[in-house]
mmCIF file with all atom_site columns, C-alpha atoms in Angstrom:
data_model
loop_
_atom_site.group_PDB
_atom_site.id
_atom_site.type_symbol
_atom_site.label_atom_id
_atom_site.label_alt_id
_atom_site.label_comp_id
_atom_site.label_asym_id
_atom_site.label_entity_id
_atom_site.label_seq_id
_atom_site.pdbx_PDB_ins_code
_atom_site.Cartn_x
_atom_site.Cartn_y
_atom_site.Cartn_z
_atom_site.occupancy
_atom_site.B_iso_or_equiv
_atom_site.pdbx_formal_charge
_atom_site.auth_seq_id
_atom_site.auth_comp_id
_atom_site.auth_asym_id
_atom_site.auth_atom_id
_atom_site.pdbx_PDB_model_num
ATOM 1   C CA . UNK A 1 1   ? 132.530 104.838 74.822  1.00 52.00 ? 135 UNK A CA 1
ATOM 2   C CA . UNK A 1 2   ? 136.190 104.555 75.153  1.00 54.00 ? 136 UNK A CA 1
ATOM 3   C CA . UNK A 1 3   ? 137.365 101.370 77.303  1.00 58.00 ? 137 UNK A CA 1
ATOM 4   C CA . UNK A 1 4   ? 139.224 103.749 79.833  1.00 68.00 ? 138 UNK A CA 1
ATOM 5   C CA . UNK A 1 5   ? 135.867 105.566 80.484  1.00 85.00 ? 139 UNK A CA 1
ATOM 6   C CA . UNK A 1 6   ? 134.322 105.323 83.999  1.00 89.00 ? 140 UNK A CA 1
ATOM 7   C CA . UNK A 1 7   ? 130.402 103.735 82.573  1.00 91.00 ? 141 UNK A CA 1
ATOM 8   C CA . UNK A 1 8   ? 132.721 101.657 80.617  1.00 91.00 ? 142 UNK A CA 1
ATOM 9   C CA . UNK A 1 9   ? 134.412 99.832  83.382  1.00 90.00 ? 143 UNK A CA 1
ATOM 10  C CA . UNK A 1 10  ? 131.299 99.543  85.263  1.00 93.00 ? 144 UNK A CA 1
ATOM 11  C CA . UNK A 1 11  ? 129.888 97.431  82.444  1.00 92.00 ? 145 UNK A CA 1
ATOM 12  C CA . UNK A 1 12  ? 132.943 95.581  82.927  1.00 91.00 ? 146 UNK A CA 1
ATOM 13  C CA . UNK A 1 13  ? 133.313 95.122  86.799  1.00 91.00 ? 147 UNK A CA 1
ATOM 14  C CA . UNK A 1 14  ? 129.577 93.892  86.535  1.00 90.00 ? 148 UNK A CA 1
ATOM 15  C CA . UNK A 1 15  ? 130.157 90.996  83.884  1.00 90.00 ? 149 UNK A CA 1
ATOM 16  C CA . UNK A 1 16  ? 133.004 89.710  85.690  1.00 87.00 ? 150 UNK A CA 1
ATOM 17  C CA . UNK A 1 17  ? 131.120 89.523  88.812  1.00 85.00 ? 151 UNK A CA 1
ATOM 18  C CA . UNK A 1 18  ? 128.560 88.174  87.192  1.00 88.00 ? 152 UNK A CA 1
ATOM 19  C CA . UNK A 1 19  ? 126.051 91.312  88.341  1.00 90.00 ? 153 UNK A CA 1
ATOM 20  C CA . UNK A 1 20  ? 123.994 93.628  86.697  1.00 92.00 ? 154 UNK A CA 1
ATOM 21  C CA . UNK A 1 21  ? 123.047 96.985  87.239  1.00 94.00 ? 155 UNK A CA 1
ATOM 22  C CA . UNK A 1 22  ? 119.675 96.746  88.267  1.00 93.00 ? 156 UNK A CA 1
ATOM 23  C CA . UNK A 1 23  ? 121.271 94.463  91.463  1.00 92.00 ? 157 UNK A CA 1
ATOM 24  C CA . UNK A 1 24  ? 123.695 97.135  91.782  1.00 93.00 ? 158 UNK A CA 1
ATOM 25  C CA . UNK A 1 25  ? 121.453 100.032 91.834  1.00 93.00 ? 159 UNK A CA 1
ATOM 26  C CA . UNK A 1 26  ? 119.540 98.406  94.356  1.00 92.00 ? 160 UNK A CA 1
ATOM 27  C CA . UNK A 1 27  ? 122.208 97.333  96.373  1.00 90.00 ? 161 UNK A CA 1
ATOM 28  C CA . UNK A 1 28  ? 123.012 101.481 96.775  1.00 92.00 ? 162 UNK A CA 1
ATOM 29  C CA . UNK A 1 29  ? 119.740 101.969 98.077  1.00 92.00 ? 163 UNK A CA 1
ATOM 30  C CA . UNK A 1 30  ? 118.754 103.120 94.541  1.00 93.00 ? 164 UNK A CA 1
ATOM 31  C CA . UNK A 1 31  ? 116.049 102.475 91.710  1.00 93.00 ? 165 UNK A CA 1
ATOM 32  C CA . UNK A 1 32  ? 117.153 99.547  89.466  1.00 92.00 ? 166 UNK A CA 1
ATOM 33  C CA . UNK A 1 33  ? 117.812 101.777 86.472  1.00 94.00 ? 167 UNK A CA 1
ATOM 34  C CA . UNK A 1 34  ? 119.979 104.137 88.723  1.00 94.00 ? 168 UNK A CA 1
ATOM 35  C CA . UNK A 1 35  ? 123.041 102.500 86.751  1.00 95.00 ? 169 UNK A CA 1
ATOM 36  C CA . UNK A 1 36  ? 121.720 101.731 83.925  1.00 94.00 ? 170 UNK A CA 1
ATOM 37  C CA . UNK A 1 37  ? 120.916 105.719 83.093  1.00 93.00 ? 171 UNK A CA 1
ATOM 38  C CA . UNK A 1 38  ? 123.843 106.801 84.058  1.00 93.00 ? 172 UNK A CA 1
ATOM 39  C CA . UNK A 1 39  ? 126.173 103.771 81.966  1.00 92.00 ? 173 UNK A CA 1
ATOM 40  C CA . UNK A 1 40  ? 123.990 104.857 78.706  1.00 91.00 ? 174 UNK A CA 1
ATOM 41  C CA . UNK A 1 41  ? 122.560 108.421 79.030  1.00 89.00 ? 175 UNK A CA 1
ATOM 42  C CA . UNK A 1 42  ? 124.576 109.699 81.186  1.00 86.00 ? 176 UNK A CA 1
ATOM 43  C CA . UNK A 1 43  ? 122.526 111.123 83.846  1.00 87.00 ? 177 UNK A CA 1
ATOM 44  C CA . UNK A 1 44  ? 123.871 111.872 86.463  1.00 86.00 ? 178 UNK A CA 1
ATOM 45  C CA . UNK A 1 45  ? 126.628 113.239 85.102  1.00 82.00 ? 179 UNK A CA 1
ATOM 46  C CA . UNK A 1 46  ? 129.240 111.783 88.046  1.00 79.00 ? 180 UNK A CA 1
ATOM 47  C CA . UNK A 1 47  ? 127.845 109.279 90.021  1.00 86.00 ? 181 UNK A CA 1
ATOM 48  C CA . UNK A 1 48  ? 127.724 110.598 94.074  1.00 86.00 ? 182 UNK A CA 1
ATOM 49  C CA . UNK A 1 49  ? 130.560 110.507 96.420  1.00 82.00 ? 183 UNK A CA 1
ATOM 50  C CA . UNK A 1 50  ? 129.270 107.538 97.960  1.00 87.00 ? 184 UNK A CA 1
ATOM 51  C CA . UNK A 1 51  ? 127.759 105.459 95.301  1.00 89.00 ? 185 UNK A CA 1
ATOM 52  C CA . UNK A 1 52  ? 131.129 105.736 94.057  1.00 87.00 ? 186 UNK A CA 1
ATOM 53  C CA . UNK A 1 53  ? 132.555 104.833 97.023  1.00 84.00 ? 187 UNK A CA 1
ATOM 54  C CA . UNK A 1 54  ? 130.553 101.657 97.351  1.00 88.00 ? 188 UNK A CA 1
ATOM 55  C CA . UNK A 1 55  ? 131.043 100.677 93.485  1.00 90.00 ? 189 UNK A CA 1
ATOM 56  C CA . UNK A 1 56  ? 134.334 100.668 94.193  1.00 84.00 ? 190 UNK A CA 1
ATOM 57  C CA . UNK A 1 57  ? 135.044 99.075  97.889  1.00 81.00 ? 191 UNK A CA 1
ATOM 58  C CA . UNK A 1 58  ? 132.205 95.997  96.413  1.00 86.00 ? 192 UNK A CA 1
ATOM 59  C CA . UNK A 1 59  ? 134.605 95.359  93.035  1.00 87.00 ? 193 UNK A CA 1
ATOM 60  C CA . UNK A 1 60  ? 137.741 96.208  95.226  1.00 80.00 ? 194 UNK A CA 1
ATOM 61  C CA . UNK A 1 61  ? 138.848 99.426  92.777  1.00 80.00 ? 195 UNK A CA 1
ATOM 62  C CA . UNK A 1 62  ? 140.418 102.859 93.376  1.00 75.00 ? 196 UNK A CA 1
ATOM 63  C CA . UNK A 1 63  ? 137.774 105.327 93.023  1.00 79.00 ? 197 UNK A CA 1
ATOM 64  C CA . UNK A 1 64  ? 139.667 107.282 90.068  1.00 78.00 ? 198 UNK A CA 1
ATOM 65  C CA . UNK A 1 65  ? 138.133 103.546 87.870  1.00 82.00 ? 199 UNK A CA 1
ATOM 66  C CA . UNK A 1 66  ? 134.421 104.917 88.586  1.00 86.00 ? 200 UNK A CA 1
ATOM 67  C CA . UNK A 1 67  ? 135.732 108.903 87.517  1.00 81.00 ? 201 UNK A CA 1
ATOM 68  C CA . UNK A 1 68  ? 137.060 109.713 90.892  1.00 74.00 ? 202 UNK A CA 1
ATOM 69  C CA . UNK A 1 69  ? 140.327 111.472 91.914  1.00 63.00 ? 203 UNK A CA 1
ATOM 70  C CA . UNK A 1 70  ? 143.380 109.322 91.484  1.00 55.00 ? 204 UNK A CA 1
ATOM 71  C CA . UNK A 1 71  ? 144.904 108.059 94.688  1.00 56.00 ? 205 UNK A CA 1
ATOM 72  C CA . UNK A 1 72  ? 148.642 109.068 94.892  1.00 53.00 ? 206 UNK A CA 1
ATOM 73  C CA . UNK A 1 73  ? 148.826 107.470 98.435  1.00 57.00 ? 207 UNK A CA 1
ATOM 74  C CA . UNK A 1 74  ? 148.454 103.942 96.825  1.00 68.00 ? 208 UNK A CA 1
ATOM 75  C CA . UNK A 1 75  ? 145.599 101.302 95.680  1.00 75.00 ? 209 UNK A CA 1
ATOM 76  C CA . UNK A 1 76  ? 143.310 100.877 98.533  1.00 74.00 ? 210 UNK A CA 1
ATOM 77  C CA . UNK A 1 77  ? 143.010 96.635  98.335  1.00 82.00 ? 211 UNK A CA 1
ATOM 78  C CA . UNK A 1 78  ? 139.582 94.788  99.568  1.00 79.00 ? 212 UNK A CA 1
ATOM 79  C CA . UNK A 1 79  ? 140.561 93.055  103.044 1.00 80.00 ? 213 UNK A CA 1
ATOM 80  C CA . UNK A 1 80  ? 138.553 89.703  103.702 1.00 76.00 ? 214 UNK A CA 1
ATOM 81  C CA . UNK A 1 81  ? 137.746 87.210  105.931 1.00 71.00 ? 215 UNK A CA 1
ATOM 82  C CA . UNK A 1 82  ? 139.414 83.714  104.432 1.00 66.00 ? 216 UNK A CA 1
ATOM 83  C CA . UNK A 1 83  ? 137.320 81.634  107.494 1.00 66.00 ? 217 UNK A CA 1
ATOM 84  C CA . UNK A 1 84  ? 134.133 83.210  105.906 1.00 53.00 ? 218 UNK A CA 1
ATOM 85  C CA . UNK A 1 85  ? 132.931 81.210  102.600 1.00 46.00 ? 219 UNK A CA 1
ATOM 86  C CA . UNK A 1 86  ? 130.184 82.185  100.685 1.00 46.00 ? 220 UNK A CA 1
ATOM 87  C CA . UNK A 1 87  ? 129.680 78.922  99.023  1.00 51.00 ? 221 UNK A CA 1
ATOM 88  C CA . UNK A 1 88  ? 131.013 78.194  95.415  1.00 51.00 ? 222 UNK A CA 1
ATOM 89  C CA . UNK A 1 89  ? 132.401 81.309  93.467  1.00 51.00 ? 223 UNK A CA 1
ATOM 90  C CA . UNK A 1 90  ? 135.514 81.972  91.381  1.00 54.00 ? 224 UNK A CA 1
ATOM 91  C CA . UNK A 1 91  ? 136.773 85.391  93.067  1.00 61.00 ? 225 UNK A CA 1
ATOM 92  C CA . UNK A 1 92  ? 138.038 86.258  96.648  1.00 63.00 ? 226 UNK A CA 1
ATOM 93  C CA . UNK A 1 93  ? 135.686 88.724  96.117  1.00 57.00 ? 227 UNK A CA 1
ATOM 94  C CA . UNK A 1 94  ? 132.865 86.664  97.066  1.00 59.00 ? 228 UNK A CA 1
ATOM 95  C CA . UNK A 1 95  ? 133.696 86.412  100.604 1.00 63.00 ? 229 UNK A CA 1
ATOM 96  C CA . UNK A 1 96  ? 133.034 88.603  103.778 1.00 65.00 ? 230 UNK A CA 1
ATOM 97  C CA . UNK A 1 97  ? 134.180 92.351  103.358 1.00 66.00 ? 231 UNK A CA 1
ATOM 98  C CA . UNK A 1 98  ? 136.042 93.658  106.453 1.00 70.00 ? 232 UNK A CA 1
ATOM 99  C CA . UNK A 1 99  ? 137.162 96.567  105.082 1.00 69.00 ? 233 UNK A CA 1
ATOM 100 C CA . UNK A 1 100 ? 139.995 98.302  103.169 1.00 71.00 ? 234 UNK A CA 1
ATOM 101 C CA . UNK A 1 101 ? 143.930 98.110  103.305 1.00 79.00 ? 235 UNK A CA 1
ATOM 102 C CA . UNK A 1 102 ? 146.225 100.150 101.114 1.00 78.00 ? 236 UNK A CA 1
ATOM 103 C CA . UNK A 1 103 ? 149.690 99.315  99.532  1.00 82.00 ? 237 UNK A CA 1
ATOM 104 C CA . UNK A 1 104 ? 151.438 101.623 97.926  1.00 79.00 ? 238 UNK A CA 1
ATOM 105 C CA . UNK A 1 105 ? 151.715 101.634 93.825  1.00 75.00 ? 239 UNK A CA 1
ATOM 106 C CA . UNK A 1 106 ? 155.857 101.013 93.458  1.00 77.00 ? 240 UNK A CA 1
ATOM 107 C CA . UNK A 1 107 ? 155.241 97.741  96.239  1.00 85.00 ? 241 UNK A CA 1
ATOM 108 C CA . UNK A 1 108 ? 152.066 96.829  93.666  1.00 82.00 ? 242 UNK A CA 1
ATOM 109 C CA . UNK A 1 109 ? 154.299 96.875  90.820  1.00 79.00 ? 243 UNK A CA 1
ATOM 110 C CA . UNK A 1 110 ? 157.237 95.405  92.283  1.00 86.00 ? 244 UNK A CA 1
ATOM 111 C CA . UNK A 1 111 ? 155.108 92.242  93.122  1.00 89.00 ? 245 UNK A CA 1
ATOM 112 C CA . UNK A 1 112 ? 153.646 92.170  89.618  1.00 87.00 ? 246 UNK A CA 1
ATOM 113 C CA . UNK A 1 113 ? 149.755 93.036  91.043  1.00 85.00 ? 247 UNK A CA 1
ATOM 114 C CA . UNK A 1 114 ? 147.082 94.365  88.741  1.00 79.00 ? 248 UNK A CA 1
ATOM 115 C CA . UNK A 1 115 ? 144.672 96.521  90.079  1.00 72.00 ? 249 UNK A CA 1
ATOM 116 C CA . UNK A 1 116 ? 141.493 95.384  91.135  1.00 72.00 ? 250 UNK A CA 1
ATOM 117 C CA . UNK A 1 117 ? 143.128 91.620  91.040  1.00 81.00 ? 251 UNK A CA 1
ATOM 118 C CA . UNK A 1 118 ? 144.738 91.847  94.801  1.00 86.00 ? 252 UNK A CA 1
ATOM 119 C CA . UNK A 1 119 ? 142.993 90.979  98.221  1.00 87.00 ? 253 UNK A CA 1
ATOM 120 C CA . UNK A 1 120 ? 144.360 90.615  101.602 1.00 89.00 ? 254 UNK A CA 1
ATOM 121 C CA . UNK A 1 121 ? 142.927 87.466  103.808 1.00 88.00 ? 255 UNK A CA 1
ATOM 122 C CA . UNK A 1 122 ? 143.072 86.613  107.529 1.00 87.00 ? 256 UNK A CA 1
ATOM 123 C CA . UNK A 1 123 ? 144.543 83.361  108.005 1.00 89.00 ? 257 UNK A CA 1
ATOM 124 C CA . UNK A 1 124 ? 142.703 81.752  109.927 1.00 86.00 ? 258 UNK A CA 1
ATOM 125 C CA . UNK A 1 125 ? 143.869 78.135  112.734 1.00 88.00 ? 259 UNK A CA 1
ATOM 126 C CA . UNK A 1 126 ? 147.634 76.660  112.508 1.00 91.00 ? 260 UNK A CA 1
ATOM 127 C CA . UNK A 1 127 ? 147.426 74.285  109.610 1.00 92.00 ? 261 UNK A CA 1
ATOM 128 C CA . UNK A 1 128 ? 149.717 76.052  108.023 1.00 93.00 ? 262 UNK A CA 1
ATOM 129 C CA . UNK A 1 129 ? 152.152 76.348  110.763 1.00 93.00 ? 263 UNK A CA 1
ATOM 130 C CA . UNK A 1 130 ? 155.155 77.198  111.478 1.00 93.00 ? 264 UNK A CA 1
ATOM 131 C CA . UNK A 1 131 ? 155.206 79.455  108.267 1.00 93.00 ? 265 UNK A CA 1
ATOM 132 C CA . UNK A 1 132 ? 151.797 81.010  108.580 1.00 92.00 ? 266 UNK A CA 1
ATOM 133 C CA . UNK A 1 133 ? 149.737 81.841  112.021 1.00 91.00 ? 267 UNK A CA 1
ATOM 134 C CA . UNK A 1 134 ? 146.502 82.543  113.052 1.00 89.00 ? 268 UNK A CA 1
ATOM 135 C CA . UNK A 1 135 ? 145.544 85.827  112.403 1.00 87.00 ? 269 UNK A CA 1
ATOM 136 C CA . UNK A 1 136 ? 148.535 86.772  109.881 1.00 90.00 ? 270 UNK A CA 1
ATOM 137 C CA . UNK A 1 137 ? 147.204 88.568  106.705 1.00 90.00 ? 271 UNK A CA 1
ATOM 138 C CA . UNK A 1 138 ? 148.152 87.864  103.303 1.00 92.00 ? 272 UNK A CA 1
ATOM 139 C CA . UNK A 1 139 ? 148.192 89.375  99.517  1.00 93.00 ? 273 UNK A CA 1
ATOM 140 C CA . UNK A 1 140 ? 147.024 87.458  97.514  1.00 92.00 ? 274 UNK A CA 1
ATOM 141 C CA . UNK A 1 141 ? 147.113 87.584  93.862  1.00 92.00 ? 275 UNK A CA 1
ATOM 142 C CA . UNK A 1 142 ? 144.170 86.672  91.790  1.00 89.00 ? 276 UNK A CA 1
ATOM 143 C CA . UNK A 1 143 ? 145.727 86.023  88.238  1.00 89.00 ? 277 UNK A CA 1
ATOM 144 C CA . UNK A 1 144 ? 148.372 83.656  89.488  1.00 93.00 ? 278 UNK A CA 1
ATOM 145 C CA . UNK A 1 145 ? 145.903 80.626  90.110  1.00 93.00 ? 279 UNK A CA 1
ATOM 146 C CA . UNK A 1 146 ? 148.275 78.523  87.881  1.00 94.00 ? 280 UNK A CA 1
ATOM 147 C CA . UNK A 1 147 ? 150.672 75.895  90.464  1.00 96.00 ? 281 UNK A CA 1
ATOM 148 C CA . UNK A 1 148 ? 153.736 74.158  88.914  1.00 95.00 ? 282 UNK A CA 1
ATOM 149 C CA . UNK A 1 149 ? 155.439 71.461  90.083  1.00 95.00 ? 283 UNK A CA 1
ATOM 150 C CA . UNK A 1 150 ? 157.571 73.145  92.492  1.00 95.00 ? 284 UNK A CA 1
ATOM 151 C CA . UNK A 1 151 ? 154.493 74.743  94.158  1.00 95.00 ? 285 UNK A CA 1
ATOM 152 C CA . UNK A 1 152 ? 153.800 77.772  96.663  1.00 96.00 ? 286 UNK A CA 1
ATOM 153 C CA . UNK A 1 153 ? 151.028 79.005  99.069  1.00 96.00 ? 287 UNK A CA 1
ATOM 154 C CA . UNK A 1 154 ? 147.832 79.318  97.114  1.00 95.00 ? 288 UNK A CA 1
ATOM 155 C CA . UNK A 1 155 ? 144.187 80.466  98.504  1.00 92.00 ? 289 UNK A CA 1
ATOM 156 C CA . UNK A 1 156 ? 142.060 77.589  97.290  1.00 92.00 ? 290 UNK A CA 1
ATOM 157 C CA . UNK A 1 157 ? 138.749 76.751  97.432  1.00 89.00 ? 291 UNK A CA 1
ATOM 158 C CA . UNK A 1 158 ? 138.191 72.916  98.609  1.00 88.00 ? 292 UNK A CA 1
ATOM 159 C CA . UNK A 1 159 ? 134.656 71.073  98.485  1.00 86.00 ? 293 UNK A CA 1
ATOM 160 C CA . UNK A 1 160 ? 133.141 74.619  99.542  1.00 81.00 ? 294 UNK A CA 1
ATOM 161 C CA . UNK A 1 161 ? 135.547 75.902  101.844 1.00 85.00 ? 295 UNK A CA 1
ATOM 162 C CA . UNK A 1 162 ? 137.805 78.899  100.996 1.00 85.00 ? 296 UNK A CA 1
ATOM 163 C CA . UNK A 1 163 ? 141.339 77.543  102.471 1.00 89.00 ? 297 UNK A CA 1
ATOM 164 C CA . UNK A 1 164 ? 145.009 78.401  102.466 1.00 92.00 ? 298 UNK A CA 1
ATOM 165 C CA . UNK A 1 165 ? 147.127 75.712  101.710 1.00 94.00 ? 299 UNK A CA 1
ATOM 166 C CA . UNK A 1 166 ? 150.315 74.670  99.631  1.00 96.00 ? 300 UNK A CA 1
ATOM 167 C CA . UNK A 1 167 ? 149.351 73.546  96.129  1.00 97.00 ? 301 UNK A CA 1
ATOM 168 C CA . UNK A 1 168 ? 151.729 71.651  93.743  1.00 96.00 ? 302 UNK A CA 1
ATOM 169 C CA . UNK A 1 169 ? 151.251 70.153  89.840  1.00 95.00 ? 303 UNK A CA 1
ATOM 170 C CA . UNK A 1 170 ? 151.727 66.752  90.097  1.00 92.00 ? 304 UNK A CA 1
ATOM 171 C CA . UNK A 1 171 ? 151.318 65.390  85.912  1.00 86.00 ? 305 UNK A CA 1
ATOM 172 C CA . UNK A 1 172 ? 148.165 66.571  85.148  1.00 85.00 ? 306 UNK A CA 1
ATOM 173 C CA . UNK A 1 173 ? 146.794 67.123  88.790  1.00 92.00 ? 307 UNK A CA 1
ATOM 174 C CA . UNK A 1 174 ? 146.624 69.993  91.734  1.00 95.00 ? 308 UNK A CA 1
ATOM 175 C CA . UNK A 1 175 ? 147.745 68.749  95.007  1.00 95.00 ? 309 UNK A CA 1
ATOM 176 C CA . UNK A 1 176 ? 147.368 70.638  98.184  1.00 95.00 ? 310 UNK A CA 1
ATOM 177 C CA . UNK A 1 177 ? 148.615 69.954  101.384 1.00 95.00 ? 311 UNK A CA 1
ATOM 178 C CA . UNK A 1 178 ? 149.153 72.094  104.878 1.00 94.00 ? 312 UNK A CA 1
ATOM 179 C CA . UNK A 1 179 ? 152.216 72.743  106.564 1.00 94.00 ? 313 UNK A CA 1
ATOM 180 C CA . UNK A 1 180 ? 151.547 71.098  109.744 1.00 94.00 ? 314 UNK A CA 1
ATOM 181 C CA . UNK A 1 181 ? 151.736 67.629  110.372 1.00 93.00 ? 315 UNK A CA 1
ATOM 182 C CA . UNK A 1 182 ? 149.437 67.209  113.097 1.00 92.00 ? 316 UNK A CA 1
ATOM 183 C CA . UNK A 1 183 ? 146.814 69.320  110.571 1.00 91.00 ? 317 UNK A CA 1
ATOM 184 C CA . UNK A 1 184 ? 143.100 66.994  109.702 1.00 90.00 ? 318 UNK A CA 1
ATOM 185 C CA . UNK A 1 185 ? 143.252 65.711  106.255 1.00 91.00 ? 319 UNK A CA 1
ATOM 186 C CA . UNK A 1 186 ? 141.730 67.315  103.490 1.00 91.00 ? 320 UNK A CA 1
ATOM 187 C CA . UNK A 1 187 ? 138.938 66.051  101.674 1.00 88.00 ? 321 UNK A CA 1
ATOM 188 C CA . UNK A 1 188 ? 139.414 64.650  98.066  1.00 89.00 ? 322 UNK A CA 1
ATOM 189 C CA . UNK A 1 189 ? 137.758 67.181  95.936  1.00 91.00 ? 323 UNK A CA 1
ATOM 190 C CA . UNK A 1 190 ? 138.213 68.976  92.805  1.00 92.00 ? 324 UNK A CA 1
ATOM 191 C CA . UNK A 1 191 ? 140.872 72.140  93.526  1.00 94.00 ? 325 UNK A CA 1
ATOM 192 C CA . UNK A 1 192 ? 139.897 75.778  92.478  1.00 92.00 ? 326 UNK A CA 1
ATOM 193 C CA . UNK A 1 193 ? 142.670 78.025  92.751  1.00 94.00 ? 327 UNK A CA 1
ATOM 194 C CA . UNK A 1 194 ? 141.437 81.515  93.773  1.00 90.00 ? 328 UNK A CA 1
ATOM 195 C CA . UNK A 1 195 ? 145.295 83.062  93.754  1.00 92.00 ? 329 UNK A CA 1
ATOM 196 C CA . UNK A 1 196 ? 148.671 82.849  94.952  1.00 95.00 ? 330 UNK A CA 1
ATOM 197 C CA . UNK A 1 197 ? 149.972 84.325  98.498  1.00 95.00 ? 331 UNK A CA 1
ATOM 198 C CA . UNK A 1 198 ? 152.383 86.840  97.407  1.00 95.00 ? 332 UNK A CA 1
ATOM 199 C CA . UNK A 1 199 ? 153.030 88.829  100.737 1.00 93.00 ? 333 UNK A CA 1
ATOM 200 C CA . UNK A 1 200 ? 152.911 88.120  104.465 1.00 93.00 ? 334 UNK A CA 1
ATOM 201 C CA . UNK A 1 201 ? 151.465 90.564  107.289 1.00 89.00 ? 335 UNK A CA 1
ATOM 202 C CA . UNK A 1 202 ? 151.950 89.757  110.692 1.00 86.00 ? 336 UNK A CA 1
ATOM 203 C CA . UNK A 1 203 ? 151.347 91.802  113.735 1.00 77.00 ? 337 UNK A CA 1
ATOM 204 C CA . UNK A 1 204 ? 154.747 92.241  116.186 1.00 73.00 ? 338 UNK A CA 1
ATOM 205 C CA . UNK A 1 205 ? 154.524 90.114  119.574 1.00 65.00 ? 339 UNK A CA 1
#
């Protein structure tokens, strides 16, 4: 199968979440070989509206990846909960699904996103204060998890807890630090960087 082809991207999406079918079949309310038929044989021909629909919103997609109709409206980005950590992971992904945002494909491009590589978190207490607020969303891009020395505002994951902070390269280490003085000190811990804050949301007062 070509690597633009719908069963082929599945297969995909699935190793880099570290899935499989069978868990994905399931997790549509479906036999365990649901996927599996349809990524070699198949059968069905097109998987169902919804199926699709769920393949997609889980792995944070367009529909048009899984052989559904291209979005001209924009990518439709997974929105999640940045207070709500699954435990360790490598991907935004693993955290709490709230539901779906869209941006539109010339704002993607401008800032550089790949599809399926975005998110948009809810910041969550004043640690990062005055720049960043309680409840302000952010998009955050997955493939820049690389800090230099001059730093920027990274979501992080810190002895288990998913966190945004401001991450620097200091020699040969990550340091992170919040924005507000009066903020708790963070625990010394190895630093996984999950992606780099790219955009601000805020609601108006």
């Amino acid at each position: 199968m070509r690597s633009d082809d719908p069963r082929t991207r599945l297969e995909v999406l699935a190793k880099d979440a570290s899935t499989s079918l069978a868990a994905l079949s399931r997790m549509l309310g479906r036999g365990p070989a649901y996927l599996q038929q349809w990524v070699r044989y198949g059968s069905p021909r097109v998987l169902a509206e919804r199926d699709r629909r769920m393949l997609a919103n889980f792995f944070g997609v367009a529909e048009e990846v899984l052989g559904g109709e291209a979005d001209a409206a924009g990518w439709r980005i997974p929105r999640l909960d940045v207070s709500a950590s699954a435990g360790p992971g490598s991907a935004v992904g693993d955290e709490a699904l709230l539901g779906l945002d869209s941006i539109s494909i010339e704002t993607a491009r401008a800032l550089g996103l790949s599809r399926g590589q975005a998110a948009v978190i809810r910041v969550a207490g004043d640690s990062m204060a005055p720049g960043l607020l309680d409840g302000d969303r952010l998009l955050v891009d997955q493939t820049s998890r690389t800090p230099d020395t001059r730093g920027g505002v990274y979501v992080i994951r810190l002895d288990g807890m998913l966190m945004v902070k401001r991450v620097r390269r200091s020699r040969l280490l990550l340091v992170a630090s919040s924005d507000n003085p009066s903020a708790p000190p963070l625990p010394h811990a190895p630093i996984e960087v999950i992606g780099r804050a790219v955009w601000q949301m805020r609601r108006p007062l």
